[in-house]
PDB file of C-alpha atoms in Angstrom:
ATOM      1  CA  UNK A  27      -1.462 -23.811  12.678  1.00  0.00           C
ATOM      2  CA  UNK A  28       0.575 -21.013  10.520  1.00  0.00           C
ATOM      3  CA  UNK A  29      -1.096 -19.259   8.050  1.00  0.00           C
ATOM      4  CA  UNK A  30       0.320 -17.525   5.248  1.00  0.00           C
ATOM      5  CA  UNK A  31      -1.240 -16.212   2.567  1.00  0.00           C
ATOM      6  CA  UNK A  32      -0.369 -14.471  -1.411  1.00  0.00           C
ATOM      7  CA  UNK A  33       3.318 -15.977  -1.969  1.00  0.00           C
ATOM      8  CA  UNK A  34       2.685 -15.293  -5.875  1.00  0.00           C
ATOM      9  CA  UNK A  35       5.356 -17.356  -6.461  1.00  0.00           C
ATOM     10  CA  UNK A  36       7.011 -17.051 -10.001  1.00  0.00           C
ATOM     11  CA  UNK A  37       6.049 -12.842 -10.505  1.00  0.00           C
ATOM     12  CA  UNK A  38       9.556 -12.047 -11.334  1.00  0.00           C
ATOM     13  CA  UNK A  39       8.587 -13.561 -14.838  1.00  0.00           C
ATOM     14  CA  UNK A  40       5.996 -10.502 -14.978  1.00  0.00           C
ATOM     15  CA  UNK A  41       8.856  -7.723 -14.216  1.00  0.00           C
ATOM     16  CA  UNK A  42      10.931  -9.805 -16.596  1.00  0.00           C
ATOM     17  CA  UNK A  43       8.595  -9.330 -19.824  1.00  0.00           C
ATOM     18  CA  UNK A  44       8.441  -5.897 -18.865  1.00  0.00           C
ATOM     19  CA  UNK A  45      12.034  -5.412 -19.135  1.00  0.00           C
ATOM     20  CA  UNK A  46      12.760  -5.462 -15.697  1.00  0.00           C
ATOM     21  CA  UNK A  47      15.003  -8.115 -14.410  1.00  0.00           C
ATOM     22  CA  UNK A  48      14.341  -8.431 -10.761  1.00  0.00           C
ATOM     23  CA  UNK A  49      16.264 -12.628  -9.351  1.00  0.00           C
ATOM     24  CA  UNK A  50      13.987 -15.407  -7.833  1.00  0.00           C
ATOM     25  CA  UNK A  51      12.521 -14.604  -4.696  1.00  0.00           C
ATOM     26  CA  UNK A  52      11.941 -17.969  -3.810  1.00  0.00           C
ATOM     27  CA  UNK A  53      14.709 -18.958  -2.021  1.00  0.00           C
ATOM     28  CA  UNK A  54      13.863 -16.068  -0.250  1.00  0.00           C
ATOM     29  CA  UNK A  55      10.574 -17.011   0.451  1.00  0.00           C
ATOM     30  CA  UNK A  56      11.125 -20.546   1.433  1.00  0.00           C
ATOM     31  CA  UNK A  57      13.713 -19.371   3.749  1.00  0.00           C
ATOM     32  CA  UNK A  58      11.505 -17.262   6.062  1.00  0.00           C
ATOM     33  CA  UNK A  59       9.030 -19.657   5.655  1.00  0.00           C
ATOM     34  CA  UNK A  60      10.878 -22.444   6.886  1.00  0.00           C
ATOM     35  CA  UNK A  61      12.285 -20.119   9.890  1.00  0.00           C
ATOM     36  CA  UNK A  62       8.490 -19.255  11.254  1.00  0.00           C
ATOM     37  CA  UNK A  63       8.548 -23.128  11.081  1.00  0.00           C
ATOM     38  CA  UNK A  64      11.477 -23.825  13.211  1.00  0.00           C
ATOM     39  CA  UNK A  65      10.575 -21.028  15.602  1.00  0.00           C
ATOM     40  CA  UNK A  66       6.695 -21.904  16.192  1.00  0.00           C
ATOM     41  CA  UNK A  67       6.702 -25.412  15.283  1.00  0.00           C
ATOM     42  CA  UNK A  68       2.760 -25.510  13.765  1.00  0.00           C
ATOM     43  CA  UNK A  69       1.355 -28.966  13.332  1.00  0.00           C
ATOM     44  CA  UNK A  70      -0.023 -27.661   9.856  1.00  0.00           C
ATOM     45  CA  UNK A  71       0.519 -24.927   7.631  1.00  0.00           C
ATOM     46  CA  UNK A  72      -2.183 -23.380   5.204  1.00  0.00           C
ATOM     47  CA  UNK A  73      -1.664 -21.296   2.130  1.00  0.00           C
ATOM     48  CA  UNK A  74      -4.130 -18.860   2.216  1.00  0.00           C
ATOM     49  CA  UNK A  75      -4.310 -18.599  -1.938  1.00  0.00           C
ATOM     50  CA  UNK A  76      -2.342 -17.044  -4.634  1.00  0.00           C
ATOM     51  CA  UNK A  77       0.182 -19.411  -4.202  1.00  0.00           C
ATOM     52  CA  UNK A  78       1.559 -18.576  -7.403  1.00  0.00           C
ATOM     53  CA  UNK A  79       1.422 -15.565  -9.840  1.00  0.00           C
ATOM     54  CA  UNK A  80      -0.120 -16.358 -13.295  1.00  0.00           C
ATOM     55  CA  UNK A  81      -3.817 -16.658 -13.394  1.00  0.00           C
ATOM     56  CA  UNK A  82      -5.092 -19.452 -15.205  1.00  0.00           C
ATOM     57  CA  UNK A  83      -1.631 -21.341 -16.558  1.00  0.00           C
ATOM     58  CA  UNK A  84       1.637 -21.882 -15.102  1.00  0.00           C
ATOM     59  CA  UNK A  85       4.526 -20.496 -16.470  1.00  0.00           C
ATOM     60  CA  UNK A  86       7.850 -22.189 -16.916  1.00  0.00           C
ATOM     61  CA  UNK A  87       9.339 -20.837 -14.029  1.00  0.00           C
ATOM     62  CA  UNK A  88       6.565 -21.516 -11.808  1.00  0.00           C
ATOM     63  CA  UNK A  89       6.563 -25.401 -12.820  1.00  0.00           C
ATOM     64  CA  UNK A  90      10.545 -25.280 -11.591  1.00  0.00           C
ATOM     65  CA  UNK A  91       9.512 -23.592  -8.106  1.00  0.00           C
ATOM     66  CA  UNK A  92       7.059 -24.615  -6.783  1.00  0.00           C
ATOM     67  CA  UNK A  93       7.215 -28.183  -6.933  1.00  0.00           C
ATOM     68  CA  UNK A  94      10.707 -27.705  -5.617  1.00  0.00           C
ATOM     69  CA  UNK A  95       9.122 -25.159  -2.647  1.00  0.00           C
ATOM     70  CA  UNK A  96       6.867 -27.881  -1.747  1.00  0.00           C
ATOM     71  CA  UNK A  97       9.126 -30.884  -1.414  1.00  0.00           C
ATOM     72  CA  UNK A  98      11.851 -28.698   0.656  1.00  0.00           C
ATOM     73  CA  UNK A  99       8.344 -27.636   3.150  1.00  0.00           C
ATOM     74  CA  UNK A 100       7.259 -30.796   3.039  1.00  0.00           C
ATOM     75  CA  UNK A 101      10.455 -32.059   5.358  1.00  0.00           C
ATOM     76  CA  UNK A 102       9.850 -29.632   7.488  1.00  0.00           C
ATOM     77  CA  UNK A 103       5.969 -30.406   8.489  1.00  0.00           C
ATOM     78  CA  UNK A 104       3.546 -32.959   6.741  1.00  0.00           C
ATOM     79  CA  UNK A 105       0.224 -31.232   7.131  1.00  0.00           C
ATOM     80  CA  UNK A 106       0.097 -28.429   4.259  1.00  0.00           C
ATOM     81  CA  UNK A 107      -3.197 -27.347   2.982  1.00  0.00           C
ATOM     82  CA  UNK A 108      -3.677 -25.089   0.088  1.00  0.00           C
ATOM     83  CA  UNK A 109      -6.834 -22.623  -0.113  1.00  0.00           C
ATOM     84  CA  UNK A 110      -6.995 -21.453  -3.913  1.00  0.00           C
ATOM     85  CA  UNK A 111      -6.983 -17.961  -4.644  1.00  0.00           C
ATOM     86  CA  UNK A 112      -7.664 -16.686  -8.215  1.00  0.00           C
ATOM     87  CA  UNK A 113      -3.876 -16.555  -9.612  1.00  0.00           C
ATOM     88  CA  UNK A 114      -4.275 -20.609  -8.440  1.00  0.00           C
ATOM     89  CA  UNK A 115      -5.362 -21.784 -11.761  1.00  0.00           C
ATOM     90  CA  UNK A 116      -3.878 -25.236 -12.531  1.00  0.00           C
ATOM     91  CA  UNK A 117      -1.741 -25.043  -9.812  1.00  0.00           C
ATOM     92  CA  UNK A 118      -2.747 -29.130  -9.148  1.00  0.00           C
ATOM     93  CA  UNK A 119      -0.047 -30.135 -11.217  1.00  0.00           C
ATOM     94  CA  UNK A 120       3.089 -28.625  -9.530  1.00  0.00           C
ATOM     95  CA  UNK A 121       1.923 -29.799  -6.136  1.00  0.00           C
ATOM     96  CA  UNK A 122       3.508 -33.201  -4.450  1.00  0.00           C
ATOM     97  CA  UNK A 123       0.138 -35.548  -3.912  1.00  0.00           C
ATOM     98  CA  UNK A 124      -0.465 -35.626  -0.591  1.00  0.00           C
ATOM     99  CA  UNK A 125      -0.584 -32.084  -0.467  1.00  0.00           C
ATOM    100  CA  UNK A 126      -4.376 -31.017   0.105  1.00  0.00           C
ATOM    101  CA  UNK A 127      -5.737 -28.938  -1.909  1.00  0.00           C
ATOM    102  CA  UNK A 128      -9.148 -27.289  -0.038  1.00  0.00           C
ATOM    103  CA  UNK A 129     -12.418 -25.906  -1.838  1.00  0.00           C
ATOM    104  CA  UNK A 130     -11.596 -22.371  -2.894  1.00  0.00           C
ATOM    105  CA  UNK A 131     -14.657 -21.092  -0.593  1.00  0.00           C
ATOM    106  CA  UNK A 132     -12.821 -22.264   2.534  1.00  0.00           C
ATOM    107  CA  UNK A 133     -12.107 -24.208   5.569  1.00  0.00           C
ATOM    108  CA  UNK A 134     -12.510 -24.116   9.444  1.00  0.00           C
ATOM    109  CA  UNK A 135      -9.570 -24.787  11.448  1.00  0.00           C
ATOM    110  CA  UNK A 136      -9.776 -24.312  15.199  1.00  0.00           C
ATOM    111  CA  UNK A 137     -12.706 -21.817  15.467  1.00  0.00           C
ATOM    112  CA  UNK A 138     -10.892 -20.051  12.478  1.00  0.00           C
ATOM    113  CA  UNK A 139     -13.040 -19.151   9.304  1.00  0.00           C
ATOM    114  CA  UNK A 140     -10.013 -19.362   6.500  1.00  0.00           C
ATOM    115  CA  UNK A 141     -10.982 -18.042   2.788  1.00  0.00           C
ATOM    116  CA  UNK A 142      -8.962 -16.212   0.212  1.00  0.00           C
ATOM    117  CA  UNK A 143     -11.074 -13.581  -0.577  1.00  0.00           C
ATOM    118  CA  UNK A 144     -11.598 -13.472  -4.242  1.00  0.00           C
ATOM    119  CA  UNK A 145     -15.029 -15.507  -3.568  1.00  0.00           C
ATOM    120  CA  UNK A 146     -17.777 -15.664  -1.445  1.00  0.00           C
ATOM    121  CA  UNK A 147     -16.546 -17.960   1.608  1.00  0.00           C
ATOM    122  CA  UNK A 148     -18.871 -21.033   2.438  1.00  0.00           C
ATOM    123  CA  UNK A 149     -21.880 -20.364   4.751  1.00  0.00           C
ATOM    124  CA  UNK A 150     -20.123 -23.011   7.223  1.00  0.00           C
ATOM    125  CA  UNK A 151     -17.480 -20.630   8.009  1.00  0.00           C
ATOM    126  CA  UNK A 152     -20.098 -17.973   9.433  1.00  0.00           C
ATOM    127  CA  UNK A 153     -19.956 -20.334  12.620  1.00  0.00           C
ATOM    128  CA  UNK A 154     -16.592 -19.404  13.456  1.00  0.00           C
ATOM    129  CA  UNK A 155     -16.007 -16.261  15.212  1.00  0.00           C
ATOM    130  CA  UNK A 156     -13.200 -14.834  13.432  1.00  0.00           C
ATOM    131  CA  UNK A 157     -12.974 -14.742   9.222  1.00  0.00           C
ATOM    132  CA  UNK A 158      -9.210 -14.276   7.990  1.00  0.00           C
ATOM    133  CA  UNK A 159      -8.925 -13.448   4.013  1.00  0.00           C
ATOM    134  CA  UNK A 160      -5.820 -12.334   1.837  1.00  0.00           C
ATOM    135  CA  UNK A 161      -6.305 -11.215  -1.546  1.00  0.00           C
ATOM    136  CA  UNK A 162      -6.493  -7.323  -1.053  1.00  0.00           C
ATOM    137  CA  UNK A 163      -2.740  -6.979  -0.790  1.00  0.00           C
ATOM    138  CA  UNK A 164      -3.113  -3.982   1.766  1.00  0.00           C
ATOM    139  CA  UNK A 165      -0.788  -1.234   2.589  1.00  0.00           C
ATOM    140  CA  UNK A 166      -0.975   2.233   3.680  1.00  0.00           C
ATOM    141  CA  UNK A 167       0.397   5.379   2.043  1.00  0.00           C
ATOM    142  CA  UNK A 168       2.117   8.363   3.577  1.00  0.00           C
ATOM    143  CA  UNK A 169       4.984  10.832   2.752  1.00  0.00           C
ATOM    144  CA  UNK A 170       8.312  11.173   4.960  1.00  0.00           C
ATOM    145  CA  UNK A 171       9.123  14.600   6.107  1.00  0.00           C
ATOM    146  CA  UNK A 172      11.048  15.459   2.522  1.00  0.00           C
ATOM    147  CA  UNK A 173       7.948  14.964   0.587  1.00  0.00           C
ATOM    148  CA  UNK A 174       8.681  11.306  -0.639  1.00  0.00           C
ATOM    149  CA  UNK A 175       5.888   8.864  -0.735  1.00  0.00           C
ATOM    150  CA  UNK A 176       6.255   5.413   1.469  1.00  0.00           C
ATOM    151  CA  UNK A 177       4.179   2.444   1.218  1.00  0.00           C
ATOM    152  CA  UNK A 178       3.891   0.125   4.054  1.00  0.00           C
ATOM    153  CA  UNK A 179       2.173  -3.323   4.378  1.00  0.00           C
ATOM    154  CA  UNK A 180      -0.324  -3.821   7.014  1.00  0.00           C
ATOM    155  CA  UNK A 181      -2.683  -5.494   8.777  1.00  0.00           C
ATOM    156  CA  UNK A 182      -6.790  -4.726   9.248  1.00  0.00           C
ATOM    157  CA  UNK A 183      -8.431  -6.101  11.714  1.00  0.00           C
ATOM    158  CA  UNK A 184     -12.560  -4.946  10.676  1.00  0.00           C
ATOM    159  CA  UNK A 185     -16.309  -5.956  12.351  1.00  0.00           C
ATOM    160  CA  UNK A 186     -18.594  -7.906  10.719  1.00  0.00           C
ATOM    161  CA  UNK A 187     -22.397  -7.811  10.658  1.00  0.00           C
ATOM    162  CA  UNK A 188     -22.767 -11.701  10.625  1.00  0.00           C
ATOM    163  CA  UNK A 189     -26.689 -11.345   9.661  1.00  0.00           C
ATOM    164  CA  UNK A 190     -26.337  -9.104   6.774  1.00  0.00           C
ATOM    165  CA  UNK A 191     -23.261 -11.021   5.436  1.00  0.00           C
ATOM    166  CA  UNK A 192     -25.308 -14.863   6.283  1.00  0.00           C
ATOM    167  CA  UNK A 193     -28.021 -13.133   4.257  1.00  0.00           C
ATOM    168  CA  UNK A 194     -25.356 -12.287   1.098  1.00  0.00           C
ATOM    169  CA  UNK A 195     -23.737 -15.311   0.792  1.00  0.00           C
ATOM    170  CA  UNK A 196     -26.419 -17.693   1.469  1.00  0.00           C
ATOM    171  CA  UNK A 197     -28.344 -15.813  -2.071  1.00  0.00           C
ATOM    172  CA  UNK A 198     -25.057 -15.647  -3.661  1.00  0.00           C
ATOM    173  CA  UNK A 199     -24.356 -19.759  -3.216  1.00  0.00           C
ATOM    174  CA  UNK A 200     -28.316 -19.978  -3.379  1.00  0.00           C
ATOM    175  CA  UNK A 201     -28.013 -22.508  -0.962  1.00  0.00           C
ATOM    176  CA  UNK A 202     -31.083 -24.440   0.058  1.00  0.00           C
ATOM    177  CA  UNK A 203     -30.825 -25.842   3.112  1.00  0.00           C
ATOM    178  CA  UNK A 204     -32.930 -26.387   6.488  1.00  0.00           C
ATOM    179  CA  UNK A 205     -29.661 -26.529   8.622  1.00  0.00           C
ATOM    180  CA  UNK A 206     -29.850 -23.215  10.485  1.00  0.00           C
ATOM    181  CA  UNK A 207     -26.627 -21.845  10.847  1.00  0.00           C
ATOM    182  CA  UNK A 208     -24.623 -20.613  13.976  1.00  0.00           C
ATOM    183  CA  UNK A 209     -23.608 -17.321  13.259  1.00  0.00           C
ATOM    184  CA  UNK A 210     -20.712 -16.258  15.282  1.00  0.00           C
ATOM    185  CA  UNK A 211     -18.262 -14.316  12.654  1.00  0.00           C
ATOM    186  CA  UNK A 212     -18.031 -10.880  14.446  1.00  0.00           C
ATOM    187  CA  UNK A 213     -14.314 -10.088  13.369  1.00  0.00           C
ATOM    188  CA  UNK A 214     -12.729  -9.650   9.503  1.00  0.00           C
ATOM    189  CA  UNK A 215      -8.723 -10.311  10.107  1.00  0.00           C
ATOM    190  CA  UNK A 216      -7.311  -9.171   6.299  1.00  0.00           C
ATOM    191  CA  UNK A 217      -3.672 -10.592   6.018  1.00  0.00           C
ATOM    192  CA  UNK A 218      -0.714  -8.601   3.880  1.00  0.00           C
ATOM    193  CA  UNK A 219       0.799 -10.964   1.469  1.00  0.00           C
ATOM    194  CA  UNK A 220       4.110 -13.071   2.810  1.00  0.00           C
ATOM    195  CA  UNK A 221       5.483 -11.825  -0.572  1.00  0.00           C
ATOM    196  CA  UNK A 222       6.787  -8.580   0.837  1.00  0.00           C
ATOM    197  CA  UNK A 223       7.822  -7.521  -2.832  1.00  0.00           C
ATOM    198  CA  UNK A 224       4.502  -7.700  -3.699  1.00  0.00           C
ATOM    199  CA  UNK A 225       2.872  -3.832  -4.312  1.00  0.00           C
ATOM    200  CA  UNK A 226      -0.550  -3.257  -2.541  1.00  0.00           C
ATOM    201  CA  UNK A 227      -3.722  -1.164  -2.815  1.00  0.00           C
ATOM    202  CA  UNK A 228      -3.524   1.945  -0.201  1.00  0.00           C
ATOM    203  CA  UNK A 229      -6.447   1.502   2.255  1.00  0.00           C
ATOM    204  CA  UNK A 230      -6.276   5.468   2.916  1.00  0.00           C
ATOM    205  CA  UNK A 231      -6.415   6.470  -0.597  1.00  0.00           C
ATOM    206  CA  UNK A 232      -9.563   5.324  -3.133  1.00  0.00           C
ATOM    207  CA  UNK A 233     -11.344   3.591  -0.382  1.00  0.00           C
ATOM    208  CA  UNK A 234     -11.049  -0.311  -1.058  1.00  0.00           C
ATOM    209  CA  UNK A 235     -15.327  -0.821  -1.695  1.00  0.00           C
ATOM    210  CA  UNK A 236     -15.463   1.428  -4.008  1.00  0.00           C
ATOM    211  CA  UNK A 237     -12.684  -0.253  -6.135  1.00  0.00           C
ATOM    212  CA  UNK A 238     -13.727  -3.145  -8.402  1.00  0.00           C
ATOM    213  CA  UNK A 239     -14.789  -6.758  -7.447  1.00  0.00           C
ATOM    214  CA  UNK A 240     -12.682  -8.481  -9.013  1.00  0.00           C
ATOM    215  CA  UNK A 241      -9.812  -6.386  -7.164  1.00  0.00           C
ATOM    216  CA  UNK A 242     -11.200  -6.515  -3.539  1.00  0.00           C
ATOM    217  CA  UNK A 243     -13.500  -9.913  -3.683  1.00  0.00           C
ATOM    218  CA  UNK A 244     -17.234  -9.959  -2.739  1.00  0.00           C
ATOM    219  CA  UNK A 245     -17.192  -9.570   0.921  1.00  0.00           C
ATOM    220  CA  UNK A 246     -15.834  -6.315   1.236  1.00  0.00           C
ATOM    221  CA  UNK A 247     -18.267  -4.933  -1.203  1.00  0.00           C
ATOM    222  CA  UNK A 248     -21.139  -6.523   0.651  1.00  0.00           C
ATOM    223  CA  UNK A 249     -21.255  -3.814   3.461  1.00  0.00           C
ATOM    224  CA  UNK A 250     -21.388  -6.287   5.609  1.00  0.00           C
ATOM    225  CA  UNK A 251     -17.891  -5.267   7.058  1.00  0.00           C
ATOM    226  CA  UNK A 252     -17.288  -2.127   9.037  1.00  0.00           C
ATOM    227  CA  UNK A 253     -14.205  -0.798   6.735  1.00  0.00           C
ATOM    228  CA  UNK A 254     -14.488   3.005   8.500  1.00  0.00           C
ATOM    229  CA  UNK A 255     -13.625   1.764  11.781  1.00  0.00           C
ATOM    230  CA  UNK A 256     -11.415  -0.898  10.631  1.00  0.00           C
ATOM    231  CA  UNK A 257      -8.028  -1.097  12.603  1.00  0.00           C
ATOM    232  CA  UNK A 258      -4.677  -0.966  11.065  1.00  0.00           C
ATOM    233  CA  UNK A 259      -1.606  -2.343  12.548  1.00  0.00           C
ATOM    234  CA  UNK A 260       2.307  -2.501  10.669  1.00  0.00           C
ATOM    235  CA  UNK A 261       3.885  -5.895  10.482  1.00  0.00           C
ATOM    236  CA  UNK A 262       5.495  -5.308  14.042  1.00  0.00           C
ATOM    237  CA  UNK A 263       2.247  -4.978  15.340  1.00  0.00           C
ATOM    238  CA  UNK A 264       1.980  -1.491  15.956  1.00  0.00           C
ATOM    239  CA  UNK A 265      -1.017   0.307  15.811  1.00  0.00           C
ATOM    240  CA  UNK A 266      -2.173   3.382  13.090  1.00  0.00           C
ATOM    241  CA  UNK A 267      -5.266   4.274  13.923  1.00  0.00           C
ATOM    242  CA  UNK A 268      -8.464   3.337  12.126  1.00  0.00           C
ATOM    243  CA  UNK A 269      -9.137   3.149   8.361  1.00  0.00           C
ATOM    244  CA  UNK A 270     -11.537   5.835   8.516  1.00  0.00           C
ATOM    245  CA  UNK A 271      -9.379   8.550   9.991  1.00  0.00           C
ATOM    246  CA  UNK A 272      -6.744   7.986   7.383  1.00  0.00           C
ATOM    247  CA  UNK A 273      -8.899   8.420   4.637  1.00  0.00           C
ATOM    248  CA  UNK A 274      -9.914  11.577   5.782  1.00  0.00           C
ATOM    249  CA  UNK A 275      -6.197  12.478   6.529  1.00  0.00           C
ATOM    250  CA  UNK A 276      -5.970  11.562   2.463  1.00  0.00           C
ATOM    251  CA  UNK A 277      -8.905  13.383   1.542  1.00  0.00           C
ATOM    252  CA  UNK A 278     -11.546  10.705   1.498  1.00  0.00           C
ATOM    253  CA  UNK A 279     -14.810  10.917   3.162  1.00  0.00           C
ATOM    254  CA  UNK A 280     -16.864   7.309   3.722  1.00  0.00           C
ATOM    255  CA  UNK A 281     -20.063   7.194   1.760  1.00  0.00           C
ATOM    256  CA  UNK A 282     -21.962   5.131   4.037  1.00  0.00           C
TER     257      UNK A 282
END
């Protein structure tokens, strides 16, 4: 299975009202896309939300490009599942039919708890060891030896408290139920967007739970996740250091 998640497909048109005229990544997009394809070979592929950029419509652009995205995928592997995110609204329309389009609070593949983030993921998904989520958009921020400021994309790789988040989400669905659930999620995996274009929110800087809801999604508010001892890695895998040693490097001390 490949994963990808936050392709915000169509934000050009954004940059473009602004008076910035920035060309289609899309091509660009489906080209990398197709090449993790052809190098791992995946049996199915899941878009992990935000596949495109406006919120609740589509915009002109987006009803050229993504139906055209989809078809050109879709003769590469059949299998594609989409997991809404919240820029997802009416996003039915542009897809081909037999693409699936999951509940927005998440599915299980292989032991794999798969959510977007902007919503509390289903209780189900506590079963599976490992929770993966998008939305956040994460980079870090640091300054070159002349002064200038660089952002990178990364990784975060965080523990989870499974009881304290079980006991969150179960009285945020209000779920009734006398199924007693298996809780095995132990590890938070937050992906960077596959739209590398795409700007971010600097983990190091105003530390992410104290930013608003709507920006980071429930479950990082929730202090159910350990965000101070969080790892960061780059795209290549390398590794930074923790979350909580940056921030103070920035200034930042954890309120917990």
């Amino acid at each position: 299975t490949l994963v990808v998640a936050d392709l915000h497909i169509g934000w050009e048109v954004t940059l473009t009202n602004q008076g910035v005229h920035v060309p289609s990544q899309t091509p660009k997009l489906l080209k990398r896309l197709l090449q993790l394809i052809d190098r791992y070979k995946p049996n199915t592929l899941v878009m992990l939300g935000d596949v495109k950029h406006t919120v609740a419509t589509a915009q002109l652009e987006e009803w050229r490009d993504v139906p055209a995205f989809f078809e050109k995928l879709k003769r590469k592997i059949a299998d594609i599942r989409v997991v809404p995110g919240n820029h997802d609204g009416n996003l039915a329309p542009l897809l081909p039919p037999d693409i699936e389009i999951t509940p927005p609070t998440g599915i299980t593949i292989q032991g794999v708890g798969l959510f977007h983030g902007h919503t509390w993921p289903a209780p189900k998904l506590l079963e599976s060891r490992v929770l993966v989520m998008g939305h956040v958009h994460p980079v870090i921020a640091f300054r070159d030896p002349l002064g200038f400021r660089i952002i990178k994309q990364v990784w975060i790789k965080a523990k989870l408290n499974p009881s304290t988040l079980a006991e969150q989400i179960l009285k945020k669905s209000a779920q009734q139920t006398g199924e007693k659930l298996k809780m095995k999620a132990k590890k938070l995996v937050i992906m960077p967007p596959f739209n590398d274009f795409l700007g971010g929110r600097p983990i190091n800087e105003k530390p992410l739970e104290k930013k608003s809801e709507k920006i980071v999604g429930p479950i990082l508010r929730s202090r159910s996740v350990d965000l101070e001892n969080a790892e960061i890695y780059m795209l290549d895998g390398t590794y930074l250091g923790k979350i909580g040693e940056w921030r103070l490097r920035s200034g930042f001390r954890s309120s917990n």
